[in-house]
Amino acid sequence: GDIPPVPVRGQDEIAGLTRAFNTMAANRAQLEQARKAMVGDVAHELRTPLSNIRGWLEAAQDGVSDLDPALVTLLLKEALVLQHVVDDLQDLAVADAGALRLSVEPLPLAVVLDQVRAAHEPRAAQAGVTLSVSSGQVTVEADAVRLRQVLDNLVANALRYVPAGGSVSITAAEQGAEVVISVTDTGSGIAAQDLPHVFDRFFRADRSRSRSTGGSGLGLAIVRKLVEAHDGSIDVTSAPGQGTTFTVRLPGHVELT
Ligand code: ADP
């Protein structure tokens, strides 16, 4: 269990050490609690797709339903959800262990953003959403694969929350020594009380809705890890009902380690 705080008397060296000990014990208890919550969340995320797969397979075994192509498609979809959660967890575990190996090189953002646009254009068109990019001549020092992962995540999220007729735009600019990349959408926005939590693991503003779209709630946690691995930062501003902007700041020059 938790270690109860040790009473502190006076202002001497022992009192100082006691305070430090109490702080360490409290931190440890907090970490332990976070770890337990994380394990519970993982189990919860895996349970739904697993029980769907099991339910359908049992129905097939009992002869209640045939393992016809439509059912196989459903099973495959649930398996992909499982795969997605496990891949995301793997990414986070690697990042947590400080074992993310970046292969940093100078990247012209015009090229990167155009690839992102091309990848998401079909879905945007299907949803009736305008997707635009503008980057000028900005070059960033980043890992091409990881930067794509960051931007793909932000754009996929934005497309999820923008209604037909809306827009998603990616812009990039140099600000002093930094490169600033913004993904702005005209979607549902994020409530003020949810805003501080969007980068938390497994956080979803609307559990039921997000589950139906297949998100694991890990996307933004991973995005933040990847940006921080580049010695960058990410923040978000949002106006509920009007839209959201995610802003990624990357140093103009990244130290290779
Ligand atoms: P997921 O998308 O898998 O649910 P994320 O970590 O990517 O998980 O996002 C966490 C939550 O943040 C989402 O469930 C959603 O509630 C909110 N969110 C993220 N991006 C947007 C956006 N562009 N507009 C509105 N809400 C968003």
XYZ file of N, CA and C and ligand atoms in Angstrom:
798
model
N 0.821 -1.218 0.000
C 0.000 0.000 0.000
C 0.847 1.257 0.000
N 0.178 2.398 0.126
C 0.901 3.672 0.135
C 1.607 3.877 1.459
N 2.754 4.536 1.380
C 3.496 4.863 2.599
C 2.893 6.144 3.171
N 2.435 6.115 4.437
C 1.868 7.353 4.997
C 2.976 8.372 5.198
N 2.659 9.664 5.048
C 3.702 10.687 5.217
C 4.286 10.648 6.627
N 5.589 10.852 6.705
C 6.268 10.889 8.002
C 6.108 12.300 8.572
N 5.703 12.426 9.868
C 5.546 13.773 10.442
C 6.868 14.530 10.419
N 6.808 15.802 10.077
C 8.011 16.632 10.014
C 8.031 17.583 11.195
N 9.175 17.591 11.926
C 9.309 18.553 13.035
C 10.529 19.436 12.780
N 10.338 20.712 13.020
C 11.468 21.631 12.964
C 11.932 21.950 11.542
N 13.091 22.584 11.466
C 13.602 23.065 10.177
C 15.001 22.534 9.904
N 15.435 21.543 10.689
C 16.824 21.084 10.524
C 16.972 20.164 9.312
N 18.173 19.589 9.209
C 18.501 18.756 8.071
C 17.590 17.528 7.993
N 17.302 16.935 9.152
C 16.428 15.755 9.202
C 15.045 16.121 8.676
N 14.560 17.295 9.071
C 13.238 17.730 8.603
C 13.245 17.881 7.086
N 14.334 18.436 6.560
C 14.461 18.589 5.106
C 14.438 17.247 4.404
N 15.213 16.300 4.958
C 15.252 14.956 4.369
C 13.881 14.294 4.461
N 13.204 14.507 5.569
C 11.875 13.908 5.765
C 10.909 14.430 4.721
N 10.969 15.733 4.489
C 10.086 16.322 3.465
C 10.375 15.724 2.092
N 11.661 15.611 1.789
C 12.045 15.037 0.488
C 11.534 13.606 0.381
N 11.669 12.857 1.477
C 11.194 11.471 1.485
C 9.684 11.426 1.251
N 8.954 12.304 1.954
C 7.490 12.326 1.802
C 7.085 12.630 0.365
N 7.802 13.578 -0.245
C 7.490 13.933 -1.637
C 7.742 12.744 -2.554
N 8.870 12.042 -2.332
C 9.188 10.890 -3.165
C 8.139 9.785 -3.009
N 7.714 9.565 -1.764
C 6.720 8.520 -1.517
C 5.406 8.870 -2.216
N 5.033 10.150 -2.142
C 3.777 10.579 -2.782
C 3.880 10.426 -4.295
N 5.040 10.792 -4.870
C 5.236 10.648 -6.320
C 5.137 9.180 -6.736
N 5.752 8.328 -5.925
C 5.752 6.912 -6.236
C 4.318 6.379 -6.235
N 3.536 6.791 -5.238
C 2.143 6.341 -5.145
C 1.361 6.801 -6.368
N 1.662 8.033 -6.820
C 0.970 8.595 -7.981
C 1.305 7.809 -9.253
N 2.596 7.493 -9.402
C 3.039 6.715 -10.563
C 2.379 5.347 -10.591
N 2.340 4.733 -9.407
C 1.751 3.397 -9.283
C 0.278 3.443 -9.682
N -0.402 4.508 -9.242
C -1.817 4.661 -9.580
C -1.999 4.822 -11.090
N -1.113 5.629 -11.704
C -1.188 5.847 -13.164
C -0.956 4.532 -13.897
N -0.002 3.731 -13.387
C 0.306 2.461 -14.024
C -0.908 1.532 -13.974
N -1.551 1.486 -12.801
C -2.735 0.623 -12.659
C -3.848 1.082 -13.590
N -4.041 2.408 -13.667
C -5.102 2.936 -14.534
C -4.808 2.564 -15.982
N -3.523 2.645 -16.365
C -3.113 2.339 -17.737
C -3.400 0.879 -18.077
N -3.042 -0.021 -17.174
C -3.287 -1.448 -17.415
C -4.789 -1.686 -17.563
N -5.565 -1.038 -16.708
C -7.021 -1.179 -16.804
C -7.556 -0.663 -18.121
N -7.024 0.475 -18.577
C -7.457 1.059 -19.849
C -7.110 0.146 -21.020
N -5.914 -0.440 -20.970
C -5.500 -1.335 -22.048
C -6.452 -2.519 -22.124
N -6.725 -3.109 -20.962
C -7.640 -4.260 -20.929
C -8.994 -3.867 -21.511
N -9.456 -2.693 -21.129
C -10.754 -2.213 -21.592
C -10.769 -2.048 -23.119
N -9.688 -1.468 -23.647
C -9.612 -1.239 -25.096
C -9.606 -2.545 -25.886
N -8.938 -3.553 -25.325
C -8.800 -4.818 -26.051
C -10.053 -5.673 -25.912
N -10.794 -5.454 -24.827
C -11.916 -6.340 -24.527
C -13.015 -6.266 -25.588
N -13.371 -5.059 -26.019
C -14.512 -4.930 -26.944
C -14.270 -5.639 -28.278
N -13.175 -5.332 -28.975
C -12.960 -6.052 -30.242
C -12.810 -7.560 -30.040
N -12.141 -7.944 -28.931
C -11.976 -9.375 -28.684
C -13.310 -10.072 -28.466
N -14.182 -9.438 -27.680
C -15.444 -10.128 -27.396
C -16.345 -10.128 -28.630
N -16.189 -9.120 -29.494
C -16.922 -9.156 -30.768
C -16.467 -10.336 -31.624
N -15.155 -10.479 -31.743
C -14.609 -11.580 -32.552
C -15.078 -12.917 -31.997
N -14.964 -13.044 -30.681
C -15.353 -14.305 -30.049
C -16.845 -14.591 -30.251
N -17.656 -13.533 -30.070
C -19.101 -13.710 -30.224
C -19.463 -14.212 -31.614
N -18.860 -13.612 -32.637
C -19.189 -14.008 -34.006
C -18.679 -15.413 -34.329
N -17.480 -15.716 -33.813
C -16.941 -17.062 -34.062
C -17.793 -18.121 -33.358
N -18.268 -17.810 -32.165
C -19.123 -18.765 -31.447
C -20.440 -18.981 -32.183
N -20.986 -17.877 -32.698
C -22.229 -18.000 -33.466
C -22.019 -18.874 -34.692
N -20.864 -18.732 -35.331
C -20.548 -19.551 -36.505
C -20.394 -21.014 -36.105
N -19.691 -21.218 -34.970
C -19.481 -22.589 -34.489
C -20.811 -23.273 -34.163
N -21.738 -22.533 -33.568
C -23.049 -23.082 -33.196
C -23.971 -23.207 -34.397
N -23.505 -22.762 -35.552
C -24.339 -22.836 -36.743
C -25.414 -21.773 -36.790
N -25.353 -20.801 -35.845
C -26.341 -19.715 -35.841
C -26.110 -18.807 -37.048
N -24.835 -18.609 -37.385
C -24.546 -17.812 -38.577
C -23.456 -18.508 -39.382
N -23.479 -18.263 -40.674
C -22.440 -18.846 -41.526
C -21.222 -17.941 -41.515
N -20.071 -18.556 -41.706
C -18.855 -17.763 -41.810
C -18.778 -17.240 -43.248
N -19.785 -16.437 -43.601
C -19.850 -15.939 -44.976
C -18.934 -14.726 -45.146
N -18.741 -14.290 -46.388
C -17.795 -13.189 -46.620
C -18.104 -11.947 -45.785
N -19.391 -11.667 -45.576
C -19.736 -10.463 -44.806
C -19.230 -10.599 -43.371
N -19.379 -11.787 -42.802
C -18.925 -12.007 -41.424
C -17.403 -11.956 -41.345
N -16.754 -12.542 -42.350
C -15.289 -12.504 -42.380
C -14.810 -11.055 -42.417
N -15.514 -10.220 -43.181
C -15.157 -8.799 -43.248
C -15.267 -8.148 -41.866
N -16.344 -8.478 -41.143
C -16.517 -7.924 -39.796
C -15.398 -8.384 -38.861
N -15.084 -9.654 -38.935
C -14.031 -10.203 -38.076
C -12.695 -9.528 -38.371
N -12.431 -9.342 -39.648
C -11.187 -8.713 -40.056
C -11.112 -7.283 -39.531
N -12.256 -6.595 -39.573
C -12.292 -5.214 -39.100
C -11.964 -5.146 -37.602
N -12.531 -6.067 -36.847
C -12.247 -6.083 -35.404
C -10.784 -6.440 -35.148
N -10.254 -7.366 -35.954
C -8.841 -7.738 -35.802
C -7.954 -6.531 -36.077
N -8.359 -5.702 -37.055
C -7.576 -4.504 -37.374
C -7.618 -3.495 -36.231
N -8.772 -3.399 -35.556
C -8.862 -2.511 -34.401
C -7.873 -2.975 -33.335
N -7.849 -4.274 -33.087
C -6.907 -4.847 -32.120
C -5.471 -4.521 -32.514
N -5.174 -4.755 -33.768
C -3.828 -4.505 -34.280
C -3.424 -3.047 -34.055
N -4.370 -2.159 -34.315
C -4.138 -0.727 -34.183
C -3.781 -0.360 -32.737
N -4.562 -0.873 -31.801
C -4.308 -0.570 -30.385
C -2.936 -1.109 -29.976
N -2.631 -2.338 -30.398
C -1.360 -2.955 -30.013
C -0.185 -2.192 -30.650
N -0.325 -1.789 -31.917
C 0.730 -0.993 -32.566
C 0.953 0.323 -31.828
N -0.156 0.980 -31.461
C -0.056 2.253 -30.742
C 0.644 2.066 -29.394
N 0.269 0.999 -28.690
C 0.889 0.733 -27.387
C 2.382 0.488 -27.546
N 2.728 -0.208 -28.602
C 4.133 -0.492 -28.889
C 4.902 0.811 -29.117
N 4.322 1.707 -29.916
C 4.949 3.008 -30.167
C 5.173 3.757 -28.859
N 4.147 3.748 -27.998
C 4.260 4.462 -26.727
C 5.313 3.830 -25.830
N 5.351 2.506 -25.805
C 6.323 1.812 -24.952
C 7.744 2.157 -25.390
N 7.954 2.159 -26.700
C 9.280 2.490 -27.230
C 9.647 3.928 -26.870
N 8.675 4.830 -27.036
C 8.932 6.241 -26.720
C 9.186 6.417 -25.227
N 8.404 5.734 -24.386
C 8.580 5.821 -22.928
C 9.965 5.351 -22.513
N 10.453 4.320 -23.190
C 11.750 3.763 -22.839
C 12.886 4.654 -23.353
N 12.505 5.754 -24.018
C 13.512 6.654 -24.566
C 14.253 6.002 -25.718
N 13.624 5.001 -26.327
C 14.312 4.213 -27.348
C 13.873 4.581 -28.761
N 13.203 5.729 -28.895
C 12.816 6.165 -30.233
C 14.062 6.595 -30.987
N 14.375 5.919 -32.061
C 15.532 6.306 -32.854
C 15.028 7.135 -34.032
N 15.420 8.374 -34.041
C 14.999 9.240 -35.138
C 16.091 9.285 -36.184
N 15.660 9.285 -37.413
C 16.627 9.483 -38.474
C 16.330 10.838 -39.095
N 17.005 11.839 -38.527
C 16.695 13.230 -38.835
C 17.440 13.677 -40.089
N 16.715 14.325 -40.970
C 17.319 14.860 -42.194
C 16.553 16.121 -42.594
N 17.152 16.975 -43.403
C 16.434 18.168 -43.836
C 15.314 17.766 -44.797
N 14.105 18.227 -44.507
C 12.958 17.861 -45.342
C 12.272 19.118 -45.858
N 12.088 19.230 -47.162
C 11.305 20.349 -47.679
C 9.837 20.101 -47.348
N 9.232 21.012 -46.596
C 7.860 20.771 -46.145
C 6.866 20.747 -47.290
N 7.207 21.438 -48.385
C 6.304 21.426 -49.535
C 6.065 19.987 -49.991
N 7.139 19.193 -49.989
C 7.029 17.791 -50.423
C 6.237 16.972 -49.411
N 6.602 17.133 -48.114
C 5.942 16.360 -47.060
C 4.441 16.665 -47.026
N 4.108 17.950 -47.029
C 2.696 18.332 -46.915
C 1.905 17.888 -48.137
N 2.569 17.875 -49.287
C 1.861 17.415 -50.478
C 1.546 15.932 -50.388
N 2.470 15.168 -49.808
C 2.214 13.732 -49.606
C 1.052 13.540 -48.634
N 1.037 14.346 -47.582
C -0.046 14.245 -46.595
C -1.375 14.581 -47.273
N -1.365 15.647 -48.061
C -2.595 16.042 -48.754
C -3.085 14.924 -49.674
N -2.152 14.362 -50.450
C -2.531 13.311 -51.396
C -3.102 12.094 -50.663
N -2.514 11.775 -49.497
C -2.960 10.587 -48.757
C -4.378 10.753 -48.226
N -4.739 11.986 -47.857
C -6.034 12.196 -47.213
C -7.099 12.767 -48.148
N -6.664 13.157 -49.343
C -7.581 13.806 -50.276
C -8.830 12.950 -50.588
N -8.655 11.647 -50.852
C -9.834 10.848 -51.179
C -10.885 10.877 -50.063
N -10.419 10.748 -48.823
C -11.365 10.745 -47.710
C -12.016 12.121 -47.532
N -11.215 13.165 -47.717
C -11.753 14.523 -47.602
C -12.830 14.747 -48.662
N -12.505 14.346 -49.907
C -13.459 14.536 -51.000
C -14.754 13.785 -50.711
N -14.596 12.570 -50.221
C -15.755 11.735 -49.900
C -16.626 12.404 -48.836
N -15.970 13.092 -47.896
C -16.694 13.728 -46.791
C -17.158 15.140 -47.149
N -16.818 15.597 -48.359
C -17.200 16.944 -48.758
C -16.424 18.018 -48.023
N -15.192 17.700 -47.667
C -14.359 18.629 -46.904
C -13.192 19.107 -47.772
N -12.910 20.405 -47.718
C -11.781 20.962 -48.470
C -10.498 20.785 -47.673
N -9.507 20.190 -48.317
C -8.219 19.978 -47.653
C -7.177 20.799 -48.387
N -6.512 21.719 -47.679
C -5.523 22.550 -48.365
C -4.219 22.591 -47.582
N -3.118 22.778 -48.312
C -1.817 22.888 -47.654
C -1.071 24.088 -48.221
N -0.275 24.723 -47.356
C 0.607 25.782 -47.860
C 1.836 25.850 -46.974
N 2.991 25.812 -47.610
C 4.207 25.725 -46.814
C 5.335 26.612 -47.324
N 5.180 27.194 -48.495
C 6.274 27.996 -49.044
C 7.528 27.161 -49.188
N 8.668 27.762 -48.847
C 9.960 27.086 -49.059
C 10.549 26.539 -47.770
N 9.700 26.347 -46.751
C 10.229 25.984 -45.433
C 10.840 24.587 -45.443
N 12.007 24.478 -44.826
C 12.660 23.172 -44.650
C 12.721 22.875 -43.162
N 12.472 21.619 -42.811
C 12.515 21.246 -41.404
C 13.477 20.081 -41.243
N 14.160 20.013 -40.096
C 15.017 18.857 -39.825
C 14.218 17.886 -38.977
N 13.839 16.779 -39.582
C 12.967 15.839 -38.879
C 13.122 14.449 -39.468
N 12.563 13.483 -38.749
C 12.498 12.110 -39.247
C 11.280 12.033 -40.166
N 11.509 11.695 -41.419
C 10.435 11.763 -42.415
C 9.249 10.876 -42.039
N 9.538 9.666 -41.582
C 8.462 8.723 -41.250
C 7.659 9.214 -40.055
N 8.379 9.681 -39.029
C 7.710 10.130 -37.802
C 6.931 11.426 -38.031
N 7.492 12.318 -38.838
C 6.768 13.563 -39.125
C 5.477 13.249 -39.880
N 5.559 12.307 -40.812
C 4.358 11.879 -41.533
C 3.330 11.323 -40.548
N 3.806 10.502 -39.601
C 2.908 9.908 -38.615
C 2.181 10.997 -37.816
N 2.932 12.030 -37.415
C 2.349 13.143 -36.671
C 1.261 13.830 -37.498
N 1.626 14.201 -38.729
C 0.690 14.971 -39.553
C -0.500 14.115 -39.986
N -0.241 12.847 -40.294
C -1.346 11.950 -40.671
C -2.367 11.853 -39.548
N -1.860 11.732 -38.325
C -2.739 11.645 -37.168
C -3.590 12.890 -37.000
N -2.939 14.059 -37.097
C -3.656 15.319 -36.886
C -4.705 15.536 -37.975
N -4.335 15.210 -39.221
C -5.273 15.422 -40.329
C -6.422 14.415 -40.255
N -6.098 13.165 -39.918
C -7.158 12.149 -39.796
C -8.145 12.546 -38.703
N -7.632 13.029 -37.578
C -8.512 13.507 -36.503
C -9.400 14.641 -37.002
N -8.758 15.620 -37.636
C -9.506 16.791 -38.102
C -10.636 16.351 -39.035
N -10.310 15.446 -39.957
C -11.333 14.999 -40.920
C -12.494 14.301 -40.213
N -12.193 13.690 -39.083
C -13.226 12.999 -38.317
C -14.258 13.961 -37.731
N -13.815 15.184 -37.447
C -14.690 16.082 -36.694
C -15.226 17.241 -37.528
N -14.867 17.253 -38.833
C -15.342 18.342 -39.683
C -16.554 17.879 -40.490
N -17.647 18.609 -40.430
C -18.822 18.233 -41.227
C -18.642 18.631 -42.696
N -19.472 18.069 -43.552
C -19.427 18.397 -44.981
C -19.509 19.907 -45.161
N -18.738 20.427 -46.121
C -18.727 21.867 -46.368
C -17.631 22.572 -45.584
N -17.024 21.867 -44.654
C -15.971 22.463 -43.836
C -14.608 22.329 -44.479
N -13.578 22.711 -43.738
C -12.236 22.639 -44.303
C -11.194 22.240 -43.275
N -10.122 21.683 -43.793
C -8.936 21.363 -42.996
C -7.753 21.968 -43.732
N -6.959 22.774 -43.038
C -5.798 23.340 -43.731
C -4.532 23.140 -42.908
N -3.470 22.837 -43.613
C -2.156 22.678 -42.985
C -1.274 23.808 -43.487
N -0.691 24.530 -42.564
C 0.215 25.604 -42.966
C 1.546 25.426 -42.247
N 2.596 25.887 -42.859
C 3.909 25.819 -42.228
C 4.616 27.143 -42.442
N 5.333 27.592 -41.420
C 6.067 28.845 -41.535
C 7.253 28.831 -40.592
N 8.250 29.637 -40.910
C 9.380 29.792 -40.006
C 9.079 30.930 -39.055
N 9.307 30.681 -37.748
C 9.156 31.746 -36.756
C 10.425 31.784 -35.946
N 11.273 32.744 -36.248
C 12.578 32.777 -35.590
C 13.332 31.510 -35.924
N 13.810 30.822 -34.868
C 14.594 29.601 -35.088
C 13.697 28.378 -35.239
N 12.375 28.578 -35.121
C 11.468 27.431 -35.139
C 10.711 27.309 -36.453
N 10.289 26.066 -36.712
C 9.352 25.826 -37.796
C 8.008 25.503 -37.151
N 6.984 26.223 -37.548
C 5.664 26.059 -36.944
C 4.718 25.479 -37.983
N 4.166 24.319 -37.662
C 3.211 23.671 -38.566
C 1.869 23.623 -37.863
N 0.838 24.162 -38.525
C -0.489 24.179 -37.915
C -1.474 23.372 -38.739
N -2.307 22.618 -38.039
C -3.416 21.912 -38.681
C -4.697 22.500 -38.105
N -5.439 23.186 -38.961
C -6.636 23.890 -38.511
C -7.864 23.279 -39.158
N -8.893 23.030 -38.366
C -10.138 22.516 -38.933
C -11.321 23.369 -38.507
N -12.393 23.262 -39.279
C -13.624 23.990 -38.955
C -14.638 23.001 -38.393
N -14.156 22.135 -37.509
C -15.003 21.063 -36.981
C -15.706 21.416 -35.689
N -16.068 20.356 -34.958
C -16.910 20.518 -33.767
C -16.194 21.235 -32.634
N -14.859 21.274 -32.692
C -14.125 21.906 -31.603
C -14.051 20.999 -30.381
N -13.338 21.462 -29.377
C -13.132 20.679 -28.154
C -13.516 21.564 -26.970
N -14.332 21.027 -26.078
C -14.791 21.803 -24.923
C -13.600 22.208 -24.055
N -13.704 23.386 -23.442
C -12.593 23.928 -22.653
C -12.126 22.936 -21.586
N -13.081 22.231 -20.966
C -12.663 21.322 -19.876
C -11.960 20.075 -20.408
N -12.160 19.760 -21.700
C -11.497 18.591 -22.286
C -10.115 18.922 -22.841
N -9.932 20.197 -23.188
C -8.713 20.625 -23.889
C -7.416 20.185 -23.206
N -7.329 20.336 -21.851
C -6.058 19.937 -21.220
C -5.801 18.427 -21.278
N -6.810 17.648 -21.662
C -6.669 16.184 -21.585
C -6.497 15.502 -22.932
N -6.576 16.256 -24.039
C -6.590 15.568 -25.338
C -5.299 14.799 -25.627
N -4.194 15.177 -24.957
C -2.943 14.449 -25.188
C -2.772 13.285 -24.207
N -3.731 13.119 -23.292
C -3.647 12.011 -22.330
C -3.937 10.683 -23.021
N -3.310 9.647 -22.520
C -3.557 8.308 -23.065
C -5.002 7.893 -22.836
N -5.596 7.405 -23.879
C -6.961 6.870 -23.844
C -8.038 7.927 -23.633
N -7.649 9.218 -23.670
C -8.689 10.224 -23.507
C -9.512 10.369 -24.782
N -10.813 10.388 -24.629
C -11.716 10.724 -25.726
C -12.781 11.642 -25.175
N -13.033 12.739 -25.877
C -14.068 13.662 -25.403
C -15.418 12.954 -25.411
N -15.646 12.143 -26.426
C -16.929 11.447 -26.538
C -16.653 9.974 -26.810
N -16.689 9.185 -25.757
C -16.280 7.778 -25.840
C -17.033 7.020 -26.938
N -18.369 7.131 -26.926
C -19.155 6.299 -27.843
C -18.866 6.668 -29.293
N -18.831 7.973 -29.572
C -18.637 8.406 -30.944
C -17.251 8.043 -31.462
N -16.247 8.263 -30.612
C -14.897 7.993 -31.070
C -14.681 6.506 -31.293
N -15.313 5.677 -30.451
C -15.131 4.251 -30.632
C -15.648 3.816 -31.997
N -16.800 4.394 -32.404
C -17.379 3.986 -33.681
C -16.466 4.371 -34.845
N -15.604 5.367 -34.642
C -14.697 5.745 -35.721
C -13.362 5.009 -35.615
N -13.241 4.140 -34.629
C -12.078 3.260 -34.594
C -10.842 3.827 -33.924
N -10.934 5.005 -33.324
C -9.766 5.577 -32.664
C -9.477 4.879 -31.349
N -8.195 4.795 -31.005
C -7.820 4.114 -29.761
C -7.709 5.088 -28.597
N -7.741 6.388 -28.899
C -7.527 7.360 -27.836
C -6.045 7.506 -27.504
N -5.196 6.878 -28.312
C -3.755 6.952 -28.075
C -3.063 7.863 -29.082
N -3.789 8.214 -30.148
C -3.186 8.949 -31.251
C -2.432 10.198 -30.820
N -3.083 11.066 -30.071
C -2.446 12.329 -29.707
C -1.354 12.149 -28.663
N -1.485 11.122 -27.819
C -0.414 10.826 -26.859
C 0.856 10.468 -27.631
N 0.693 9.683 -28.688
C 1.838 9.295 -29.517
C 2.382 10.498 -30.284
N 1.472 11.284 -30.832
C 1.882 12.488 -31.569
C 2.761 13.371 -30.689
N 2.332 13.584 -29.447
C 3.118 14.446 -28.563
C 4.504 13.843 -28.296
N 4.531 12.524 -28.048
C 5.823 11.850 -27.824
C 6.759 12.046 -29.020
N 6.199 11.887 -30.218
C 7.028 11.986 -31.425
C 7.561 13.404 -31.603
N 6.699 14.384 -31.340
C 7.124 15.781 -31.470
C 8.199 16.086 -30.432
N 7.995 15.613 -29.200
C 8.973 15.872 -28.140
C 10.296 15.166 -28.418
N 10.225 14.016 -29.079
C 11.467 13.321 -29.445
C 12.301 14.168 -30.409
N 11.624 15.078 -31.128
C 12.319 16.013 -32.027
C 12.727 17.294 -31.294
N 12.591 17.286 -29.959
C 12.813 18.501 -29.160
C 11.839 19.597 -29.536
N 10.672 19.208 -29.993
C 9.644 20.168 -30.344
C 8.526 20.169 -29.317
N 7.483 20.903 -29.615
C 6.334 20.949 -28.716
C 5.055 21.006 -29.542
N 3.958 20.634 -28.913
C 2.673 20.711 -29.612
C 1.650 21.296 -28.665
N 0.802 22.171 -29.169
C -0.319 22.620 -28.352
C -1.570 22.751 -29.203
N -2.665 23.011 -28.511
C -3.958 23.006 -29.178
C -4.787 24.167 -28.675
N -5.506 24.803 -29.603
C -6.501 25.792 -29.220
C -7.784 25.398 -29.928
N -8.905 25.714 -29.317
C -10.156 25.293 -29.921
C -11.295 26.203 -29.516
N -12.206 26.410 -30.447
C -13.438 27.145 -30.153
C -14.592 26.185 -30.423
N -15.260 25.717 -29.371
C -16.338 24.748 -29.567
C -17.354 25.249 -30.593
N -17.686 24.374 -31.526
C -18.636 24.735 -32.568
C -17.989 25.428 -33.752
N -16.721 25.845 -33.607
C -16.075 26.567 -34.709
C -14.874 25.858 -35.281
N -14.108 25.206 -34.415
C -12.959 24.481 -34.946
C -11.794 24.415 -33.991
N -10.753 23.771 -34.482
C -9.609 23.436 -33.637
C -8.325 23.660 -34.429
N -7.293 24.113 -33.734
C -5.965 24.214 -34.347
C -4.940 23.503 -33.481
N -4.233 22.558 -34.079
C -3.082 21.939 -33.430
C -1.829 22.583 -34.020
N -0.926 23.037 -33.149
C 0.289 23.708 -33.593
C 1.524 22.935 -33.143
N 2.297 22.511 -34.112
C 3.537 21.772 -33.846
C 4.702 22.724 -34.046
N 5.577 22.813 -33.060
C 6.787 23.634 -33.193
C 8.006 22.726 -33.182
N 8.797 22.842 -34.216
C 10.023 22.042 -34.291
C 11.207 22.974 -34.361
N 12.288 22.607 -33.672
C 13.467 23.467 -33.759
C 13.990 23.445 -35.191
N 14.529 24.568 -35.613
C 15.067 24.647 -36.969
C 16.215 23.674 -37.159
N 16.892 23.372 -36.048
C 18.022 22.458 -36.138
C 17.970 21.479 -34.978
N 17.953 20.178 -35.276
C 17.873 19.158 -34.228
C 19.238 18.535 -33.999
N 19.653 18.460 -32.718
C 20.918 17.790 -32.396
C 20.776 16.293 -32.635
N 21.721 15.729 -33.362
C 21.696 14.277 -33.545
C 22.288 13.601 -32.322
N 21.636 12.510 -31.872
C 22.163 11.819 -30.681
C 22.570 10.400 -31.037
P -8.768 9.031 -30.928
O -8.829 9.915 -32.124
O -8.254 7.674 -31.186
O -10.015 9.035 -30.087
P -6.730 10.902 -30.119
O -5.697 10.810 -29.055
O -6.274 11.070 -31.519
O -7.639 9.626 -29.952
O -7.713 12.092 -29.759
C -8.228 12.193 -28.440
C -9.542 12.945 -28.433
O -9.329 14.323 -28.733
C -10.540 12.483 -29.486
O -11.261 11.364 -29.063
C -11.419 13.712 -29.615
O -12.361 13.749 -28.555
C -10.449 14.861 -29.429
N -9.979 15.422 -30.715
C -8.791 15.177 -31.316
N -8.659 15.911 -32.454
C -9.796 16.629 -32.582
C -10.260 17.597 -33.527
N -9.532 17.955 -34.597
N -11.491 18.149 -33.325
C -12.236 17.795 -32.247
N -11.839 16.906 -31.306
C -10.639 16.329 -31.455
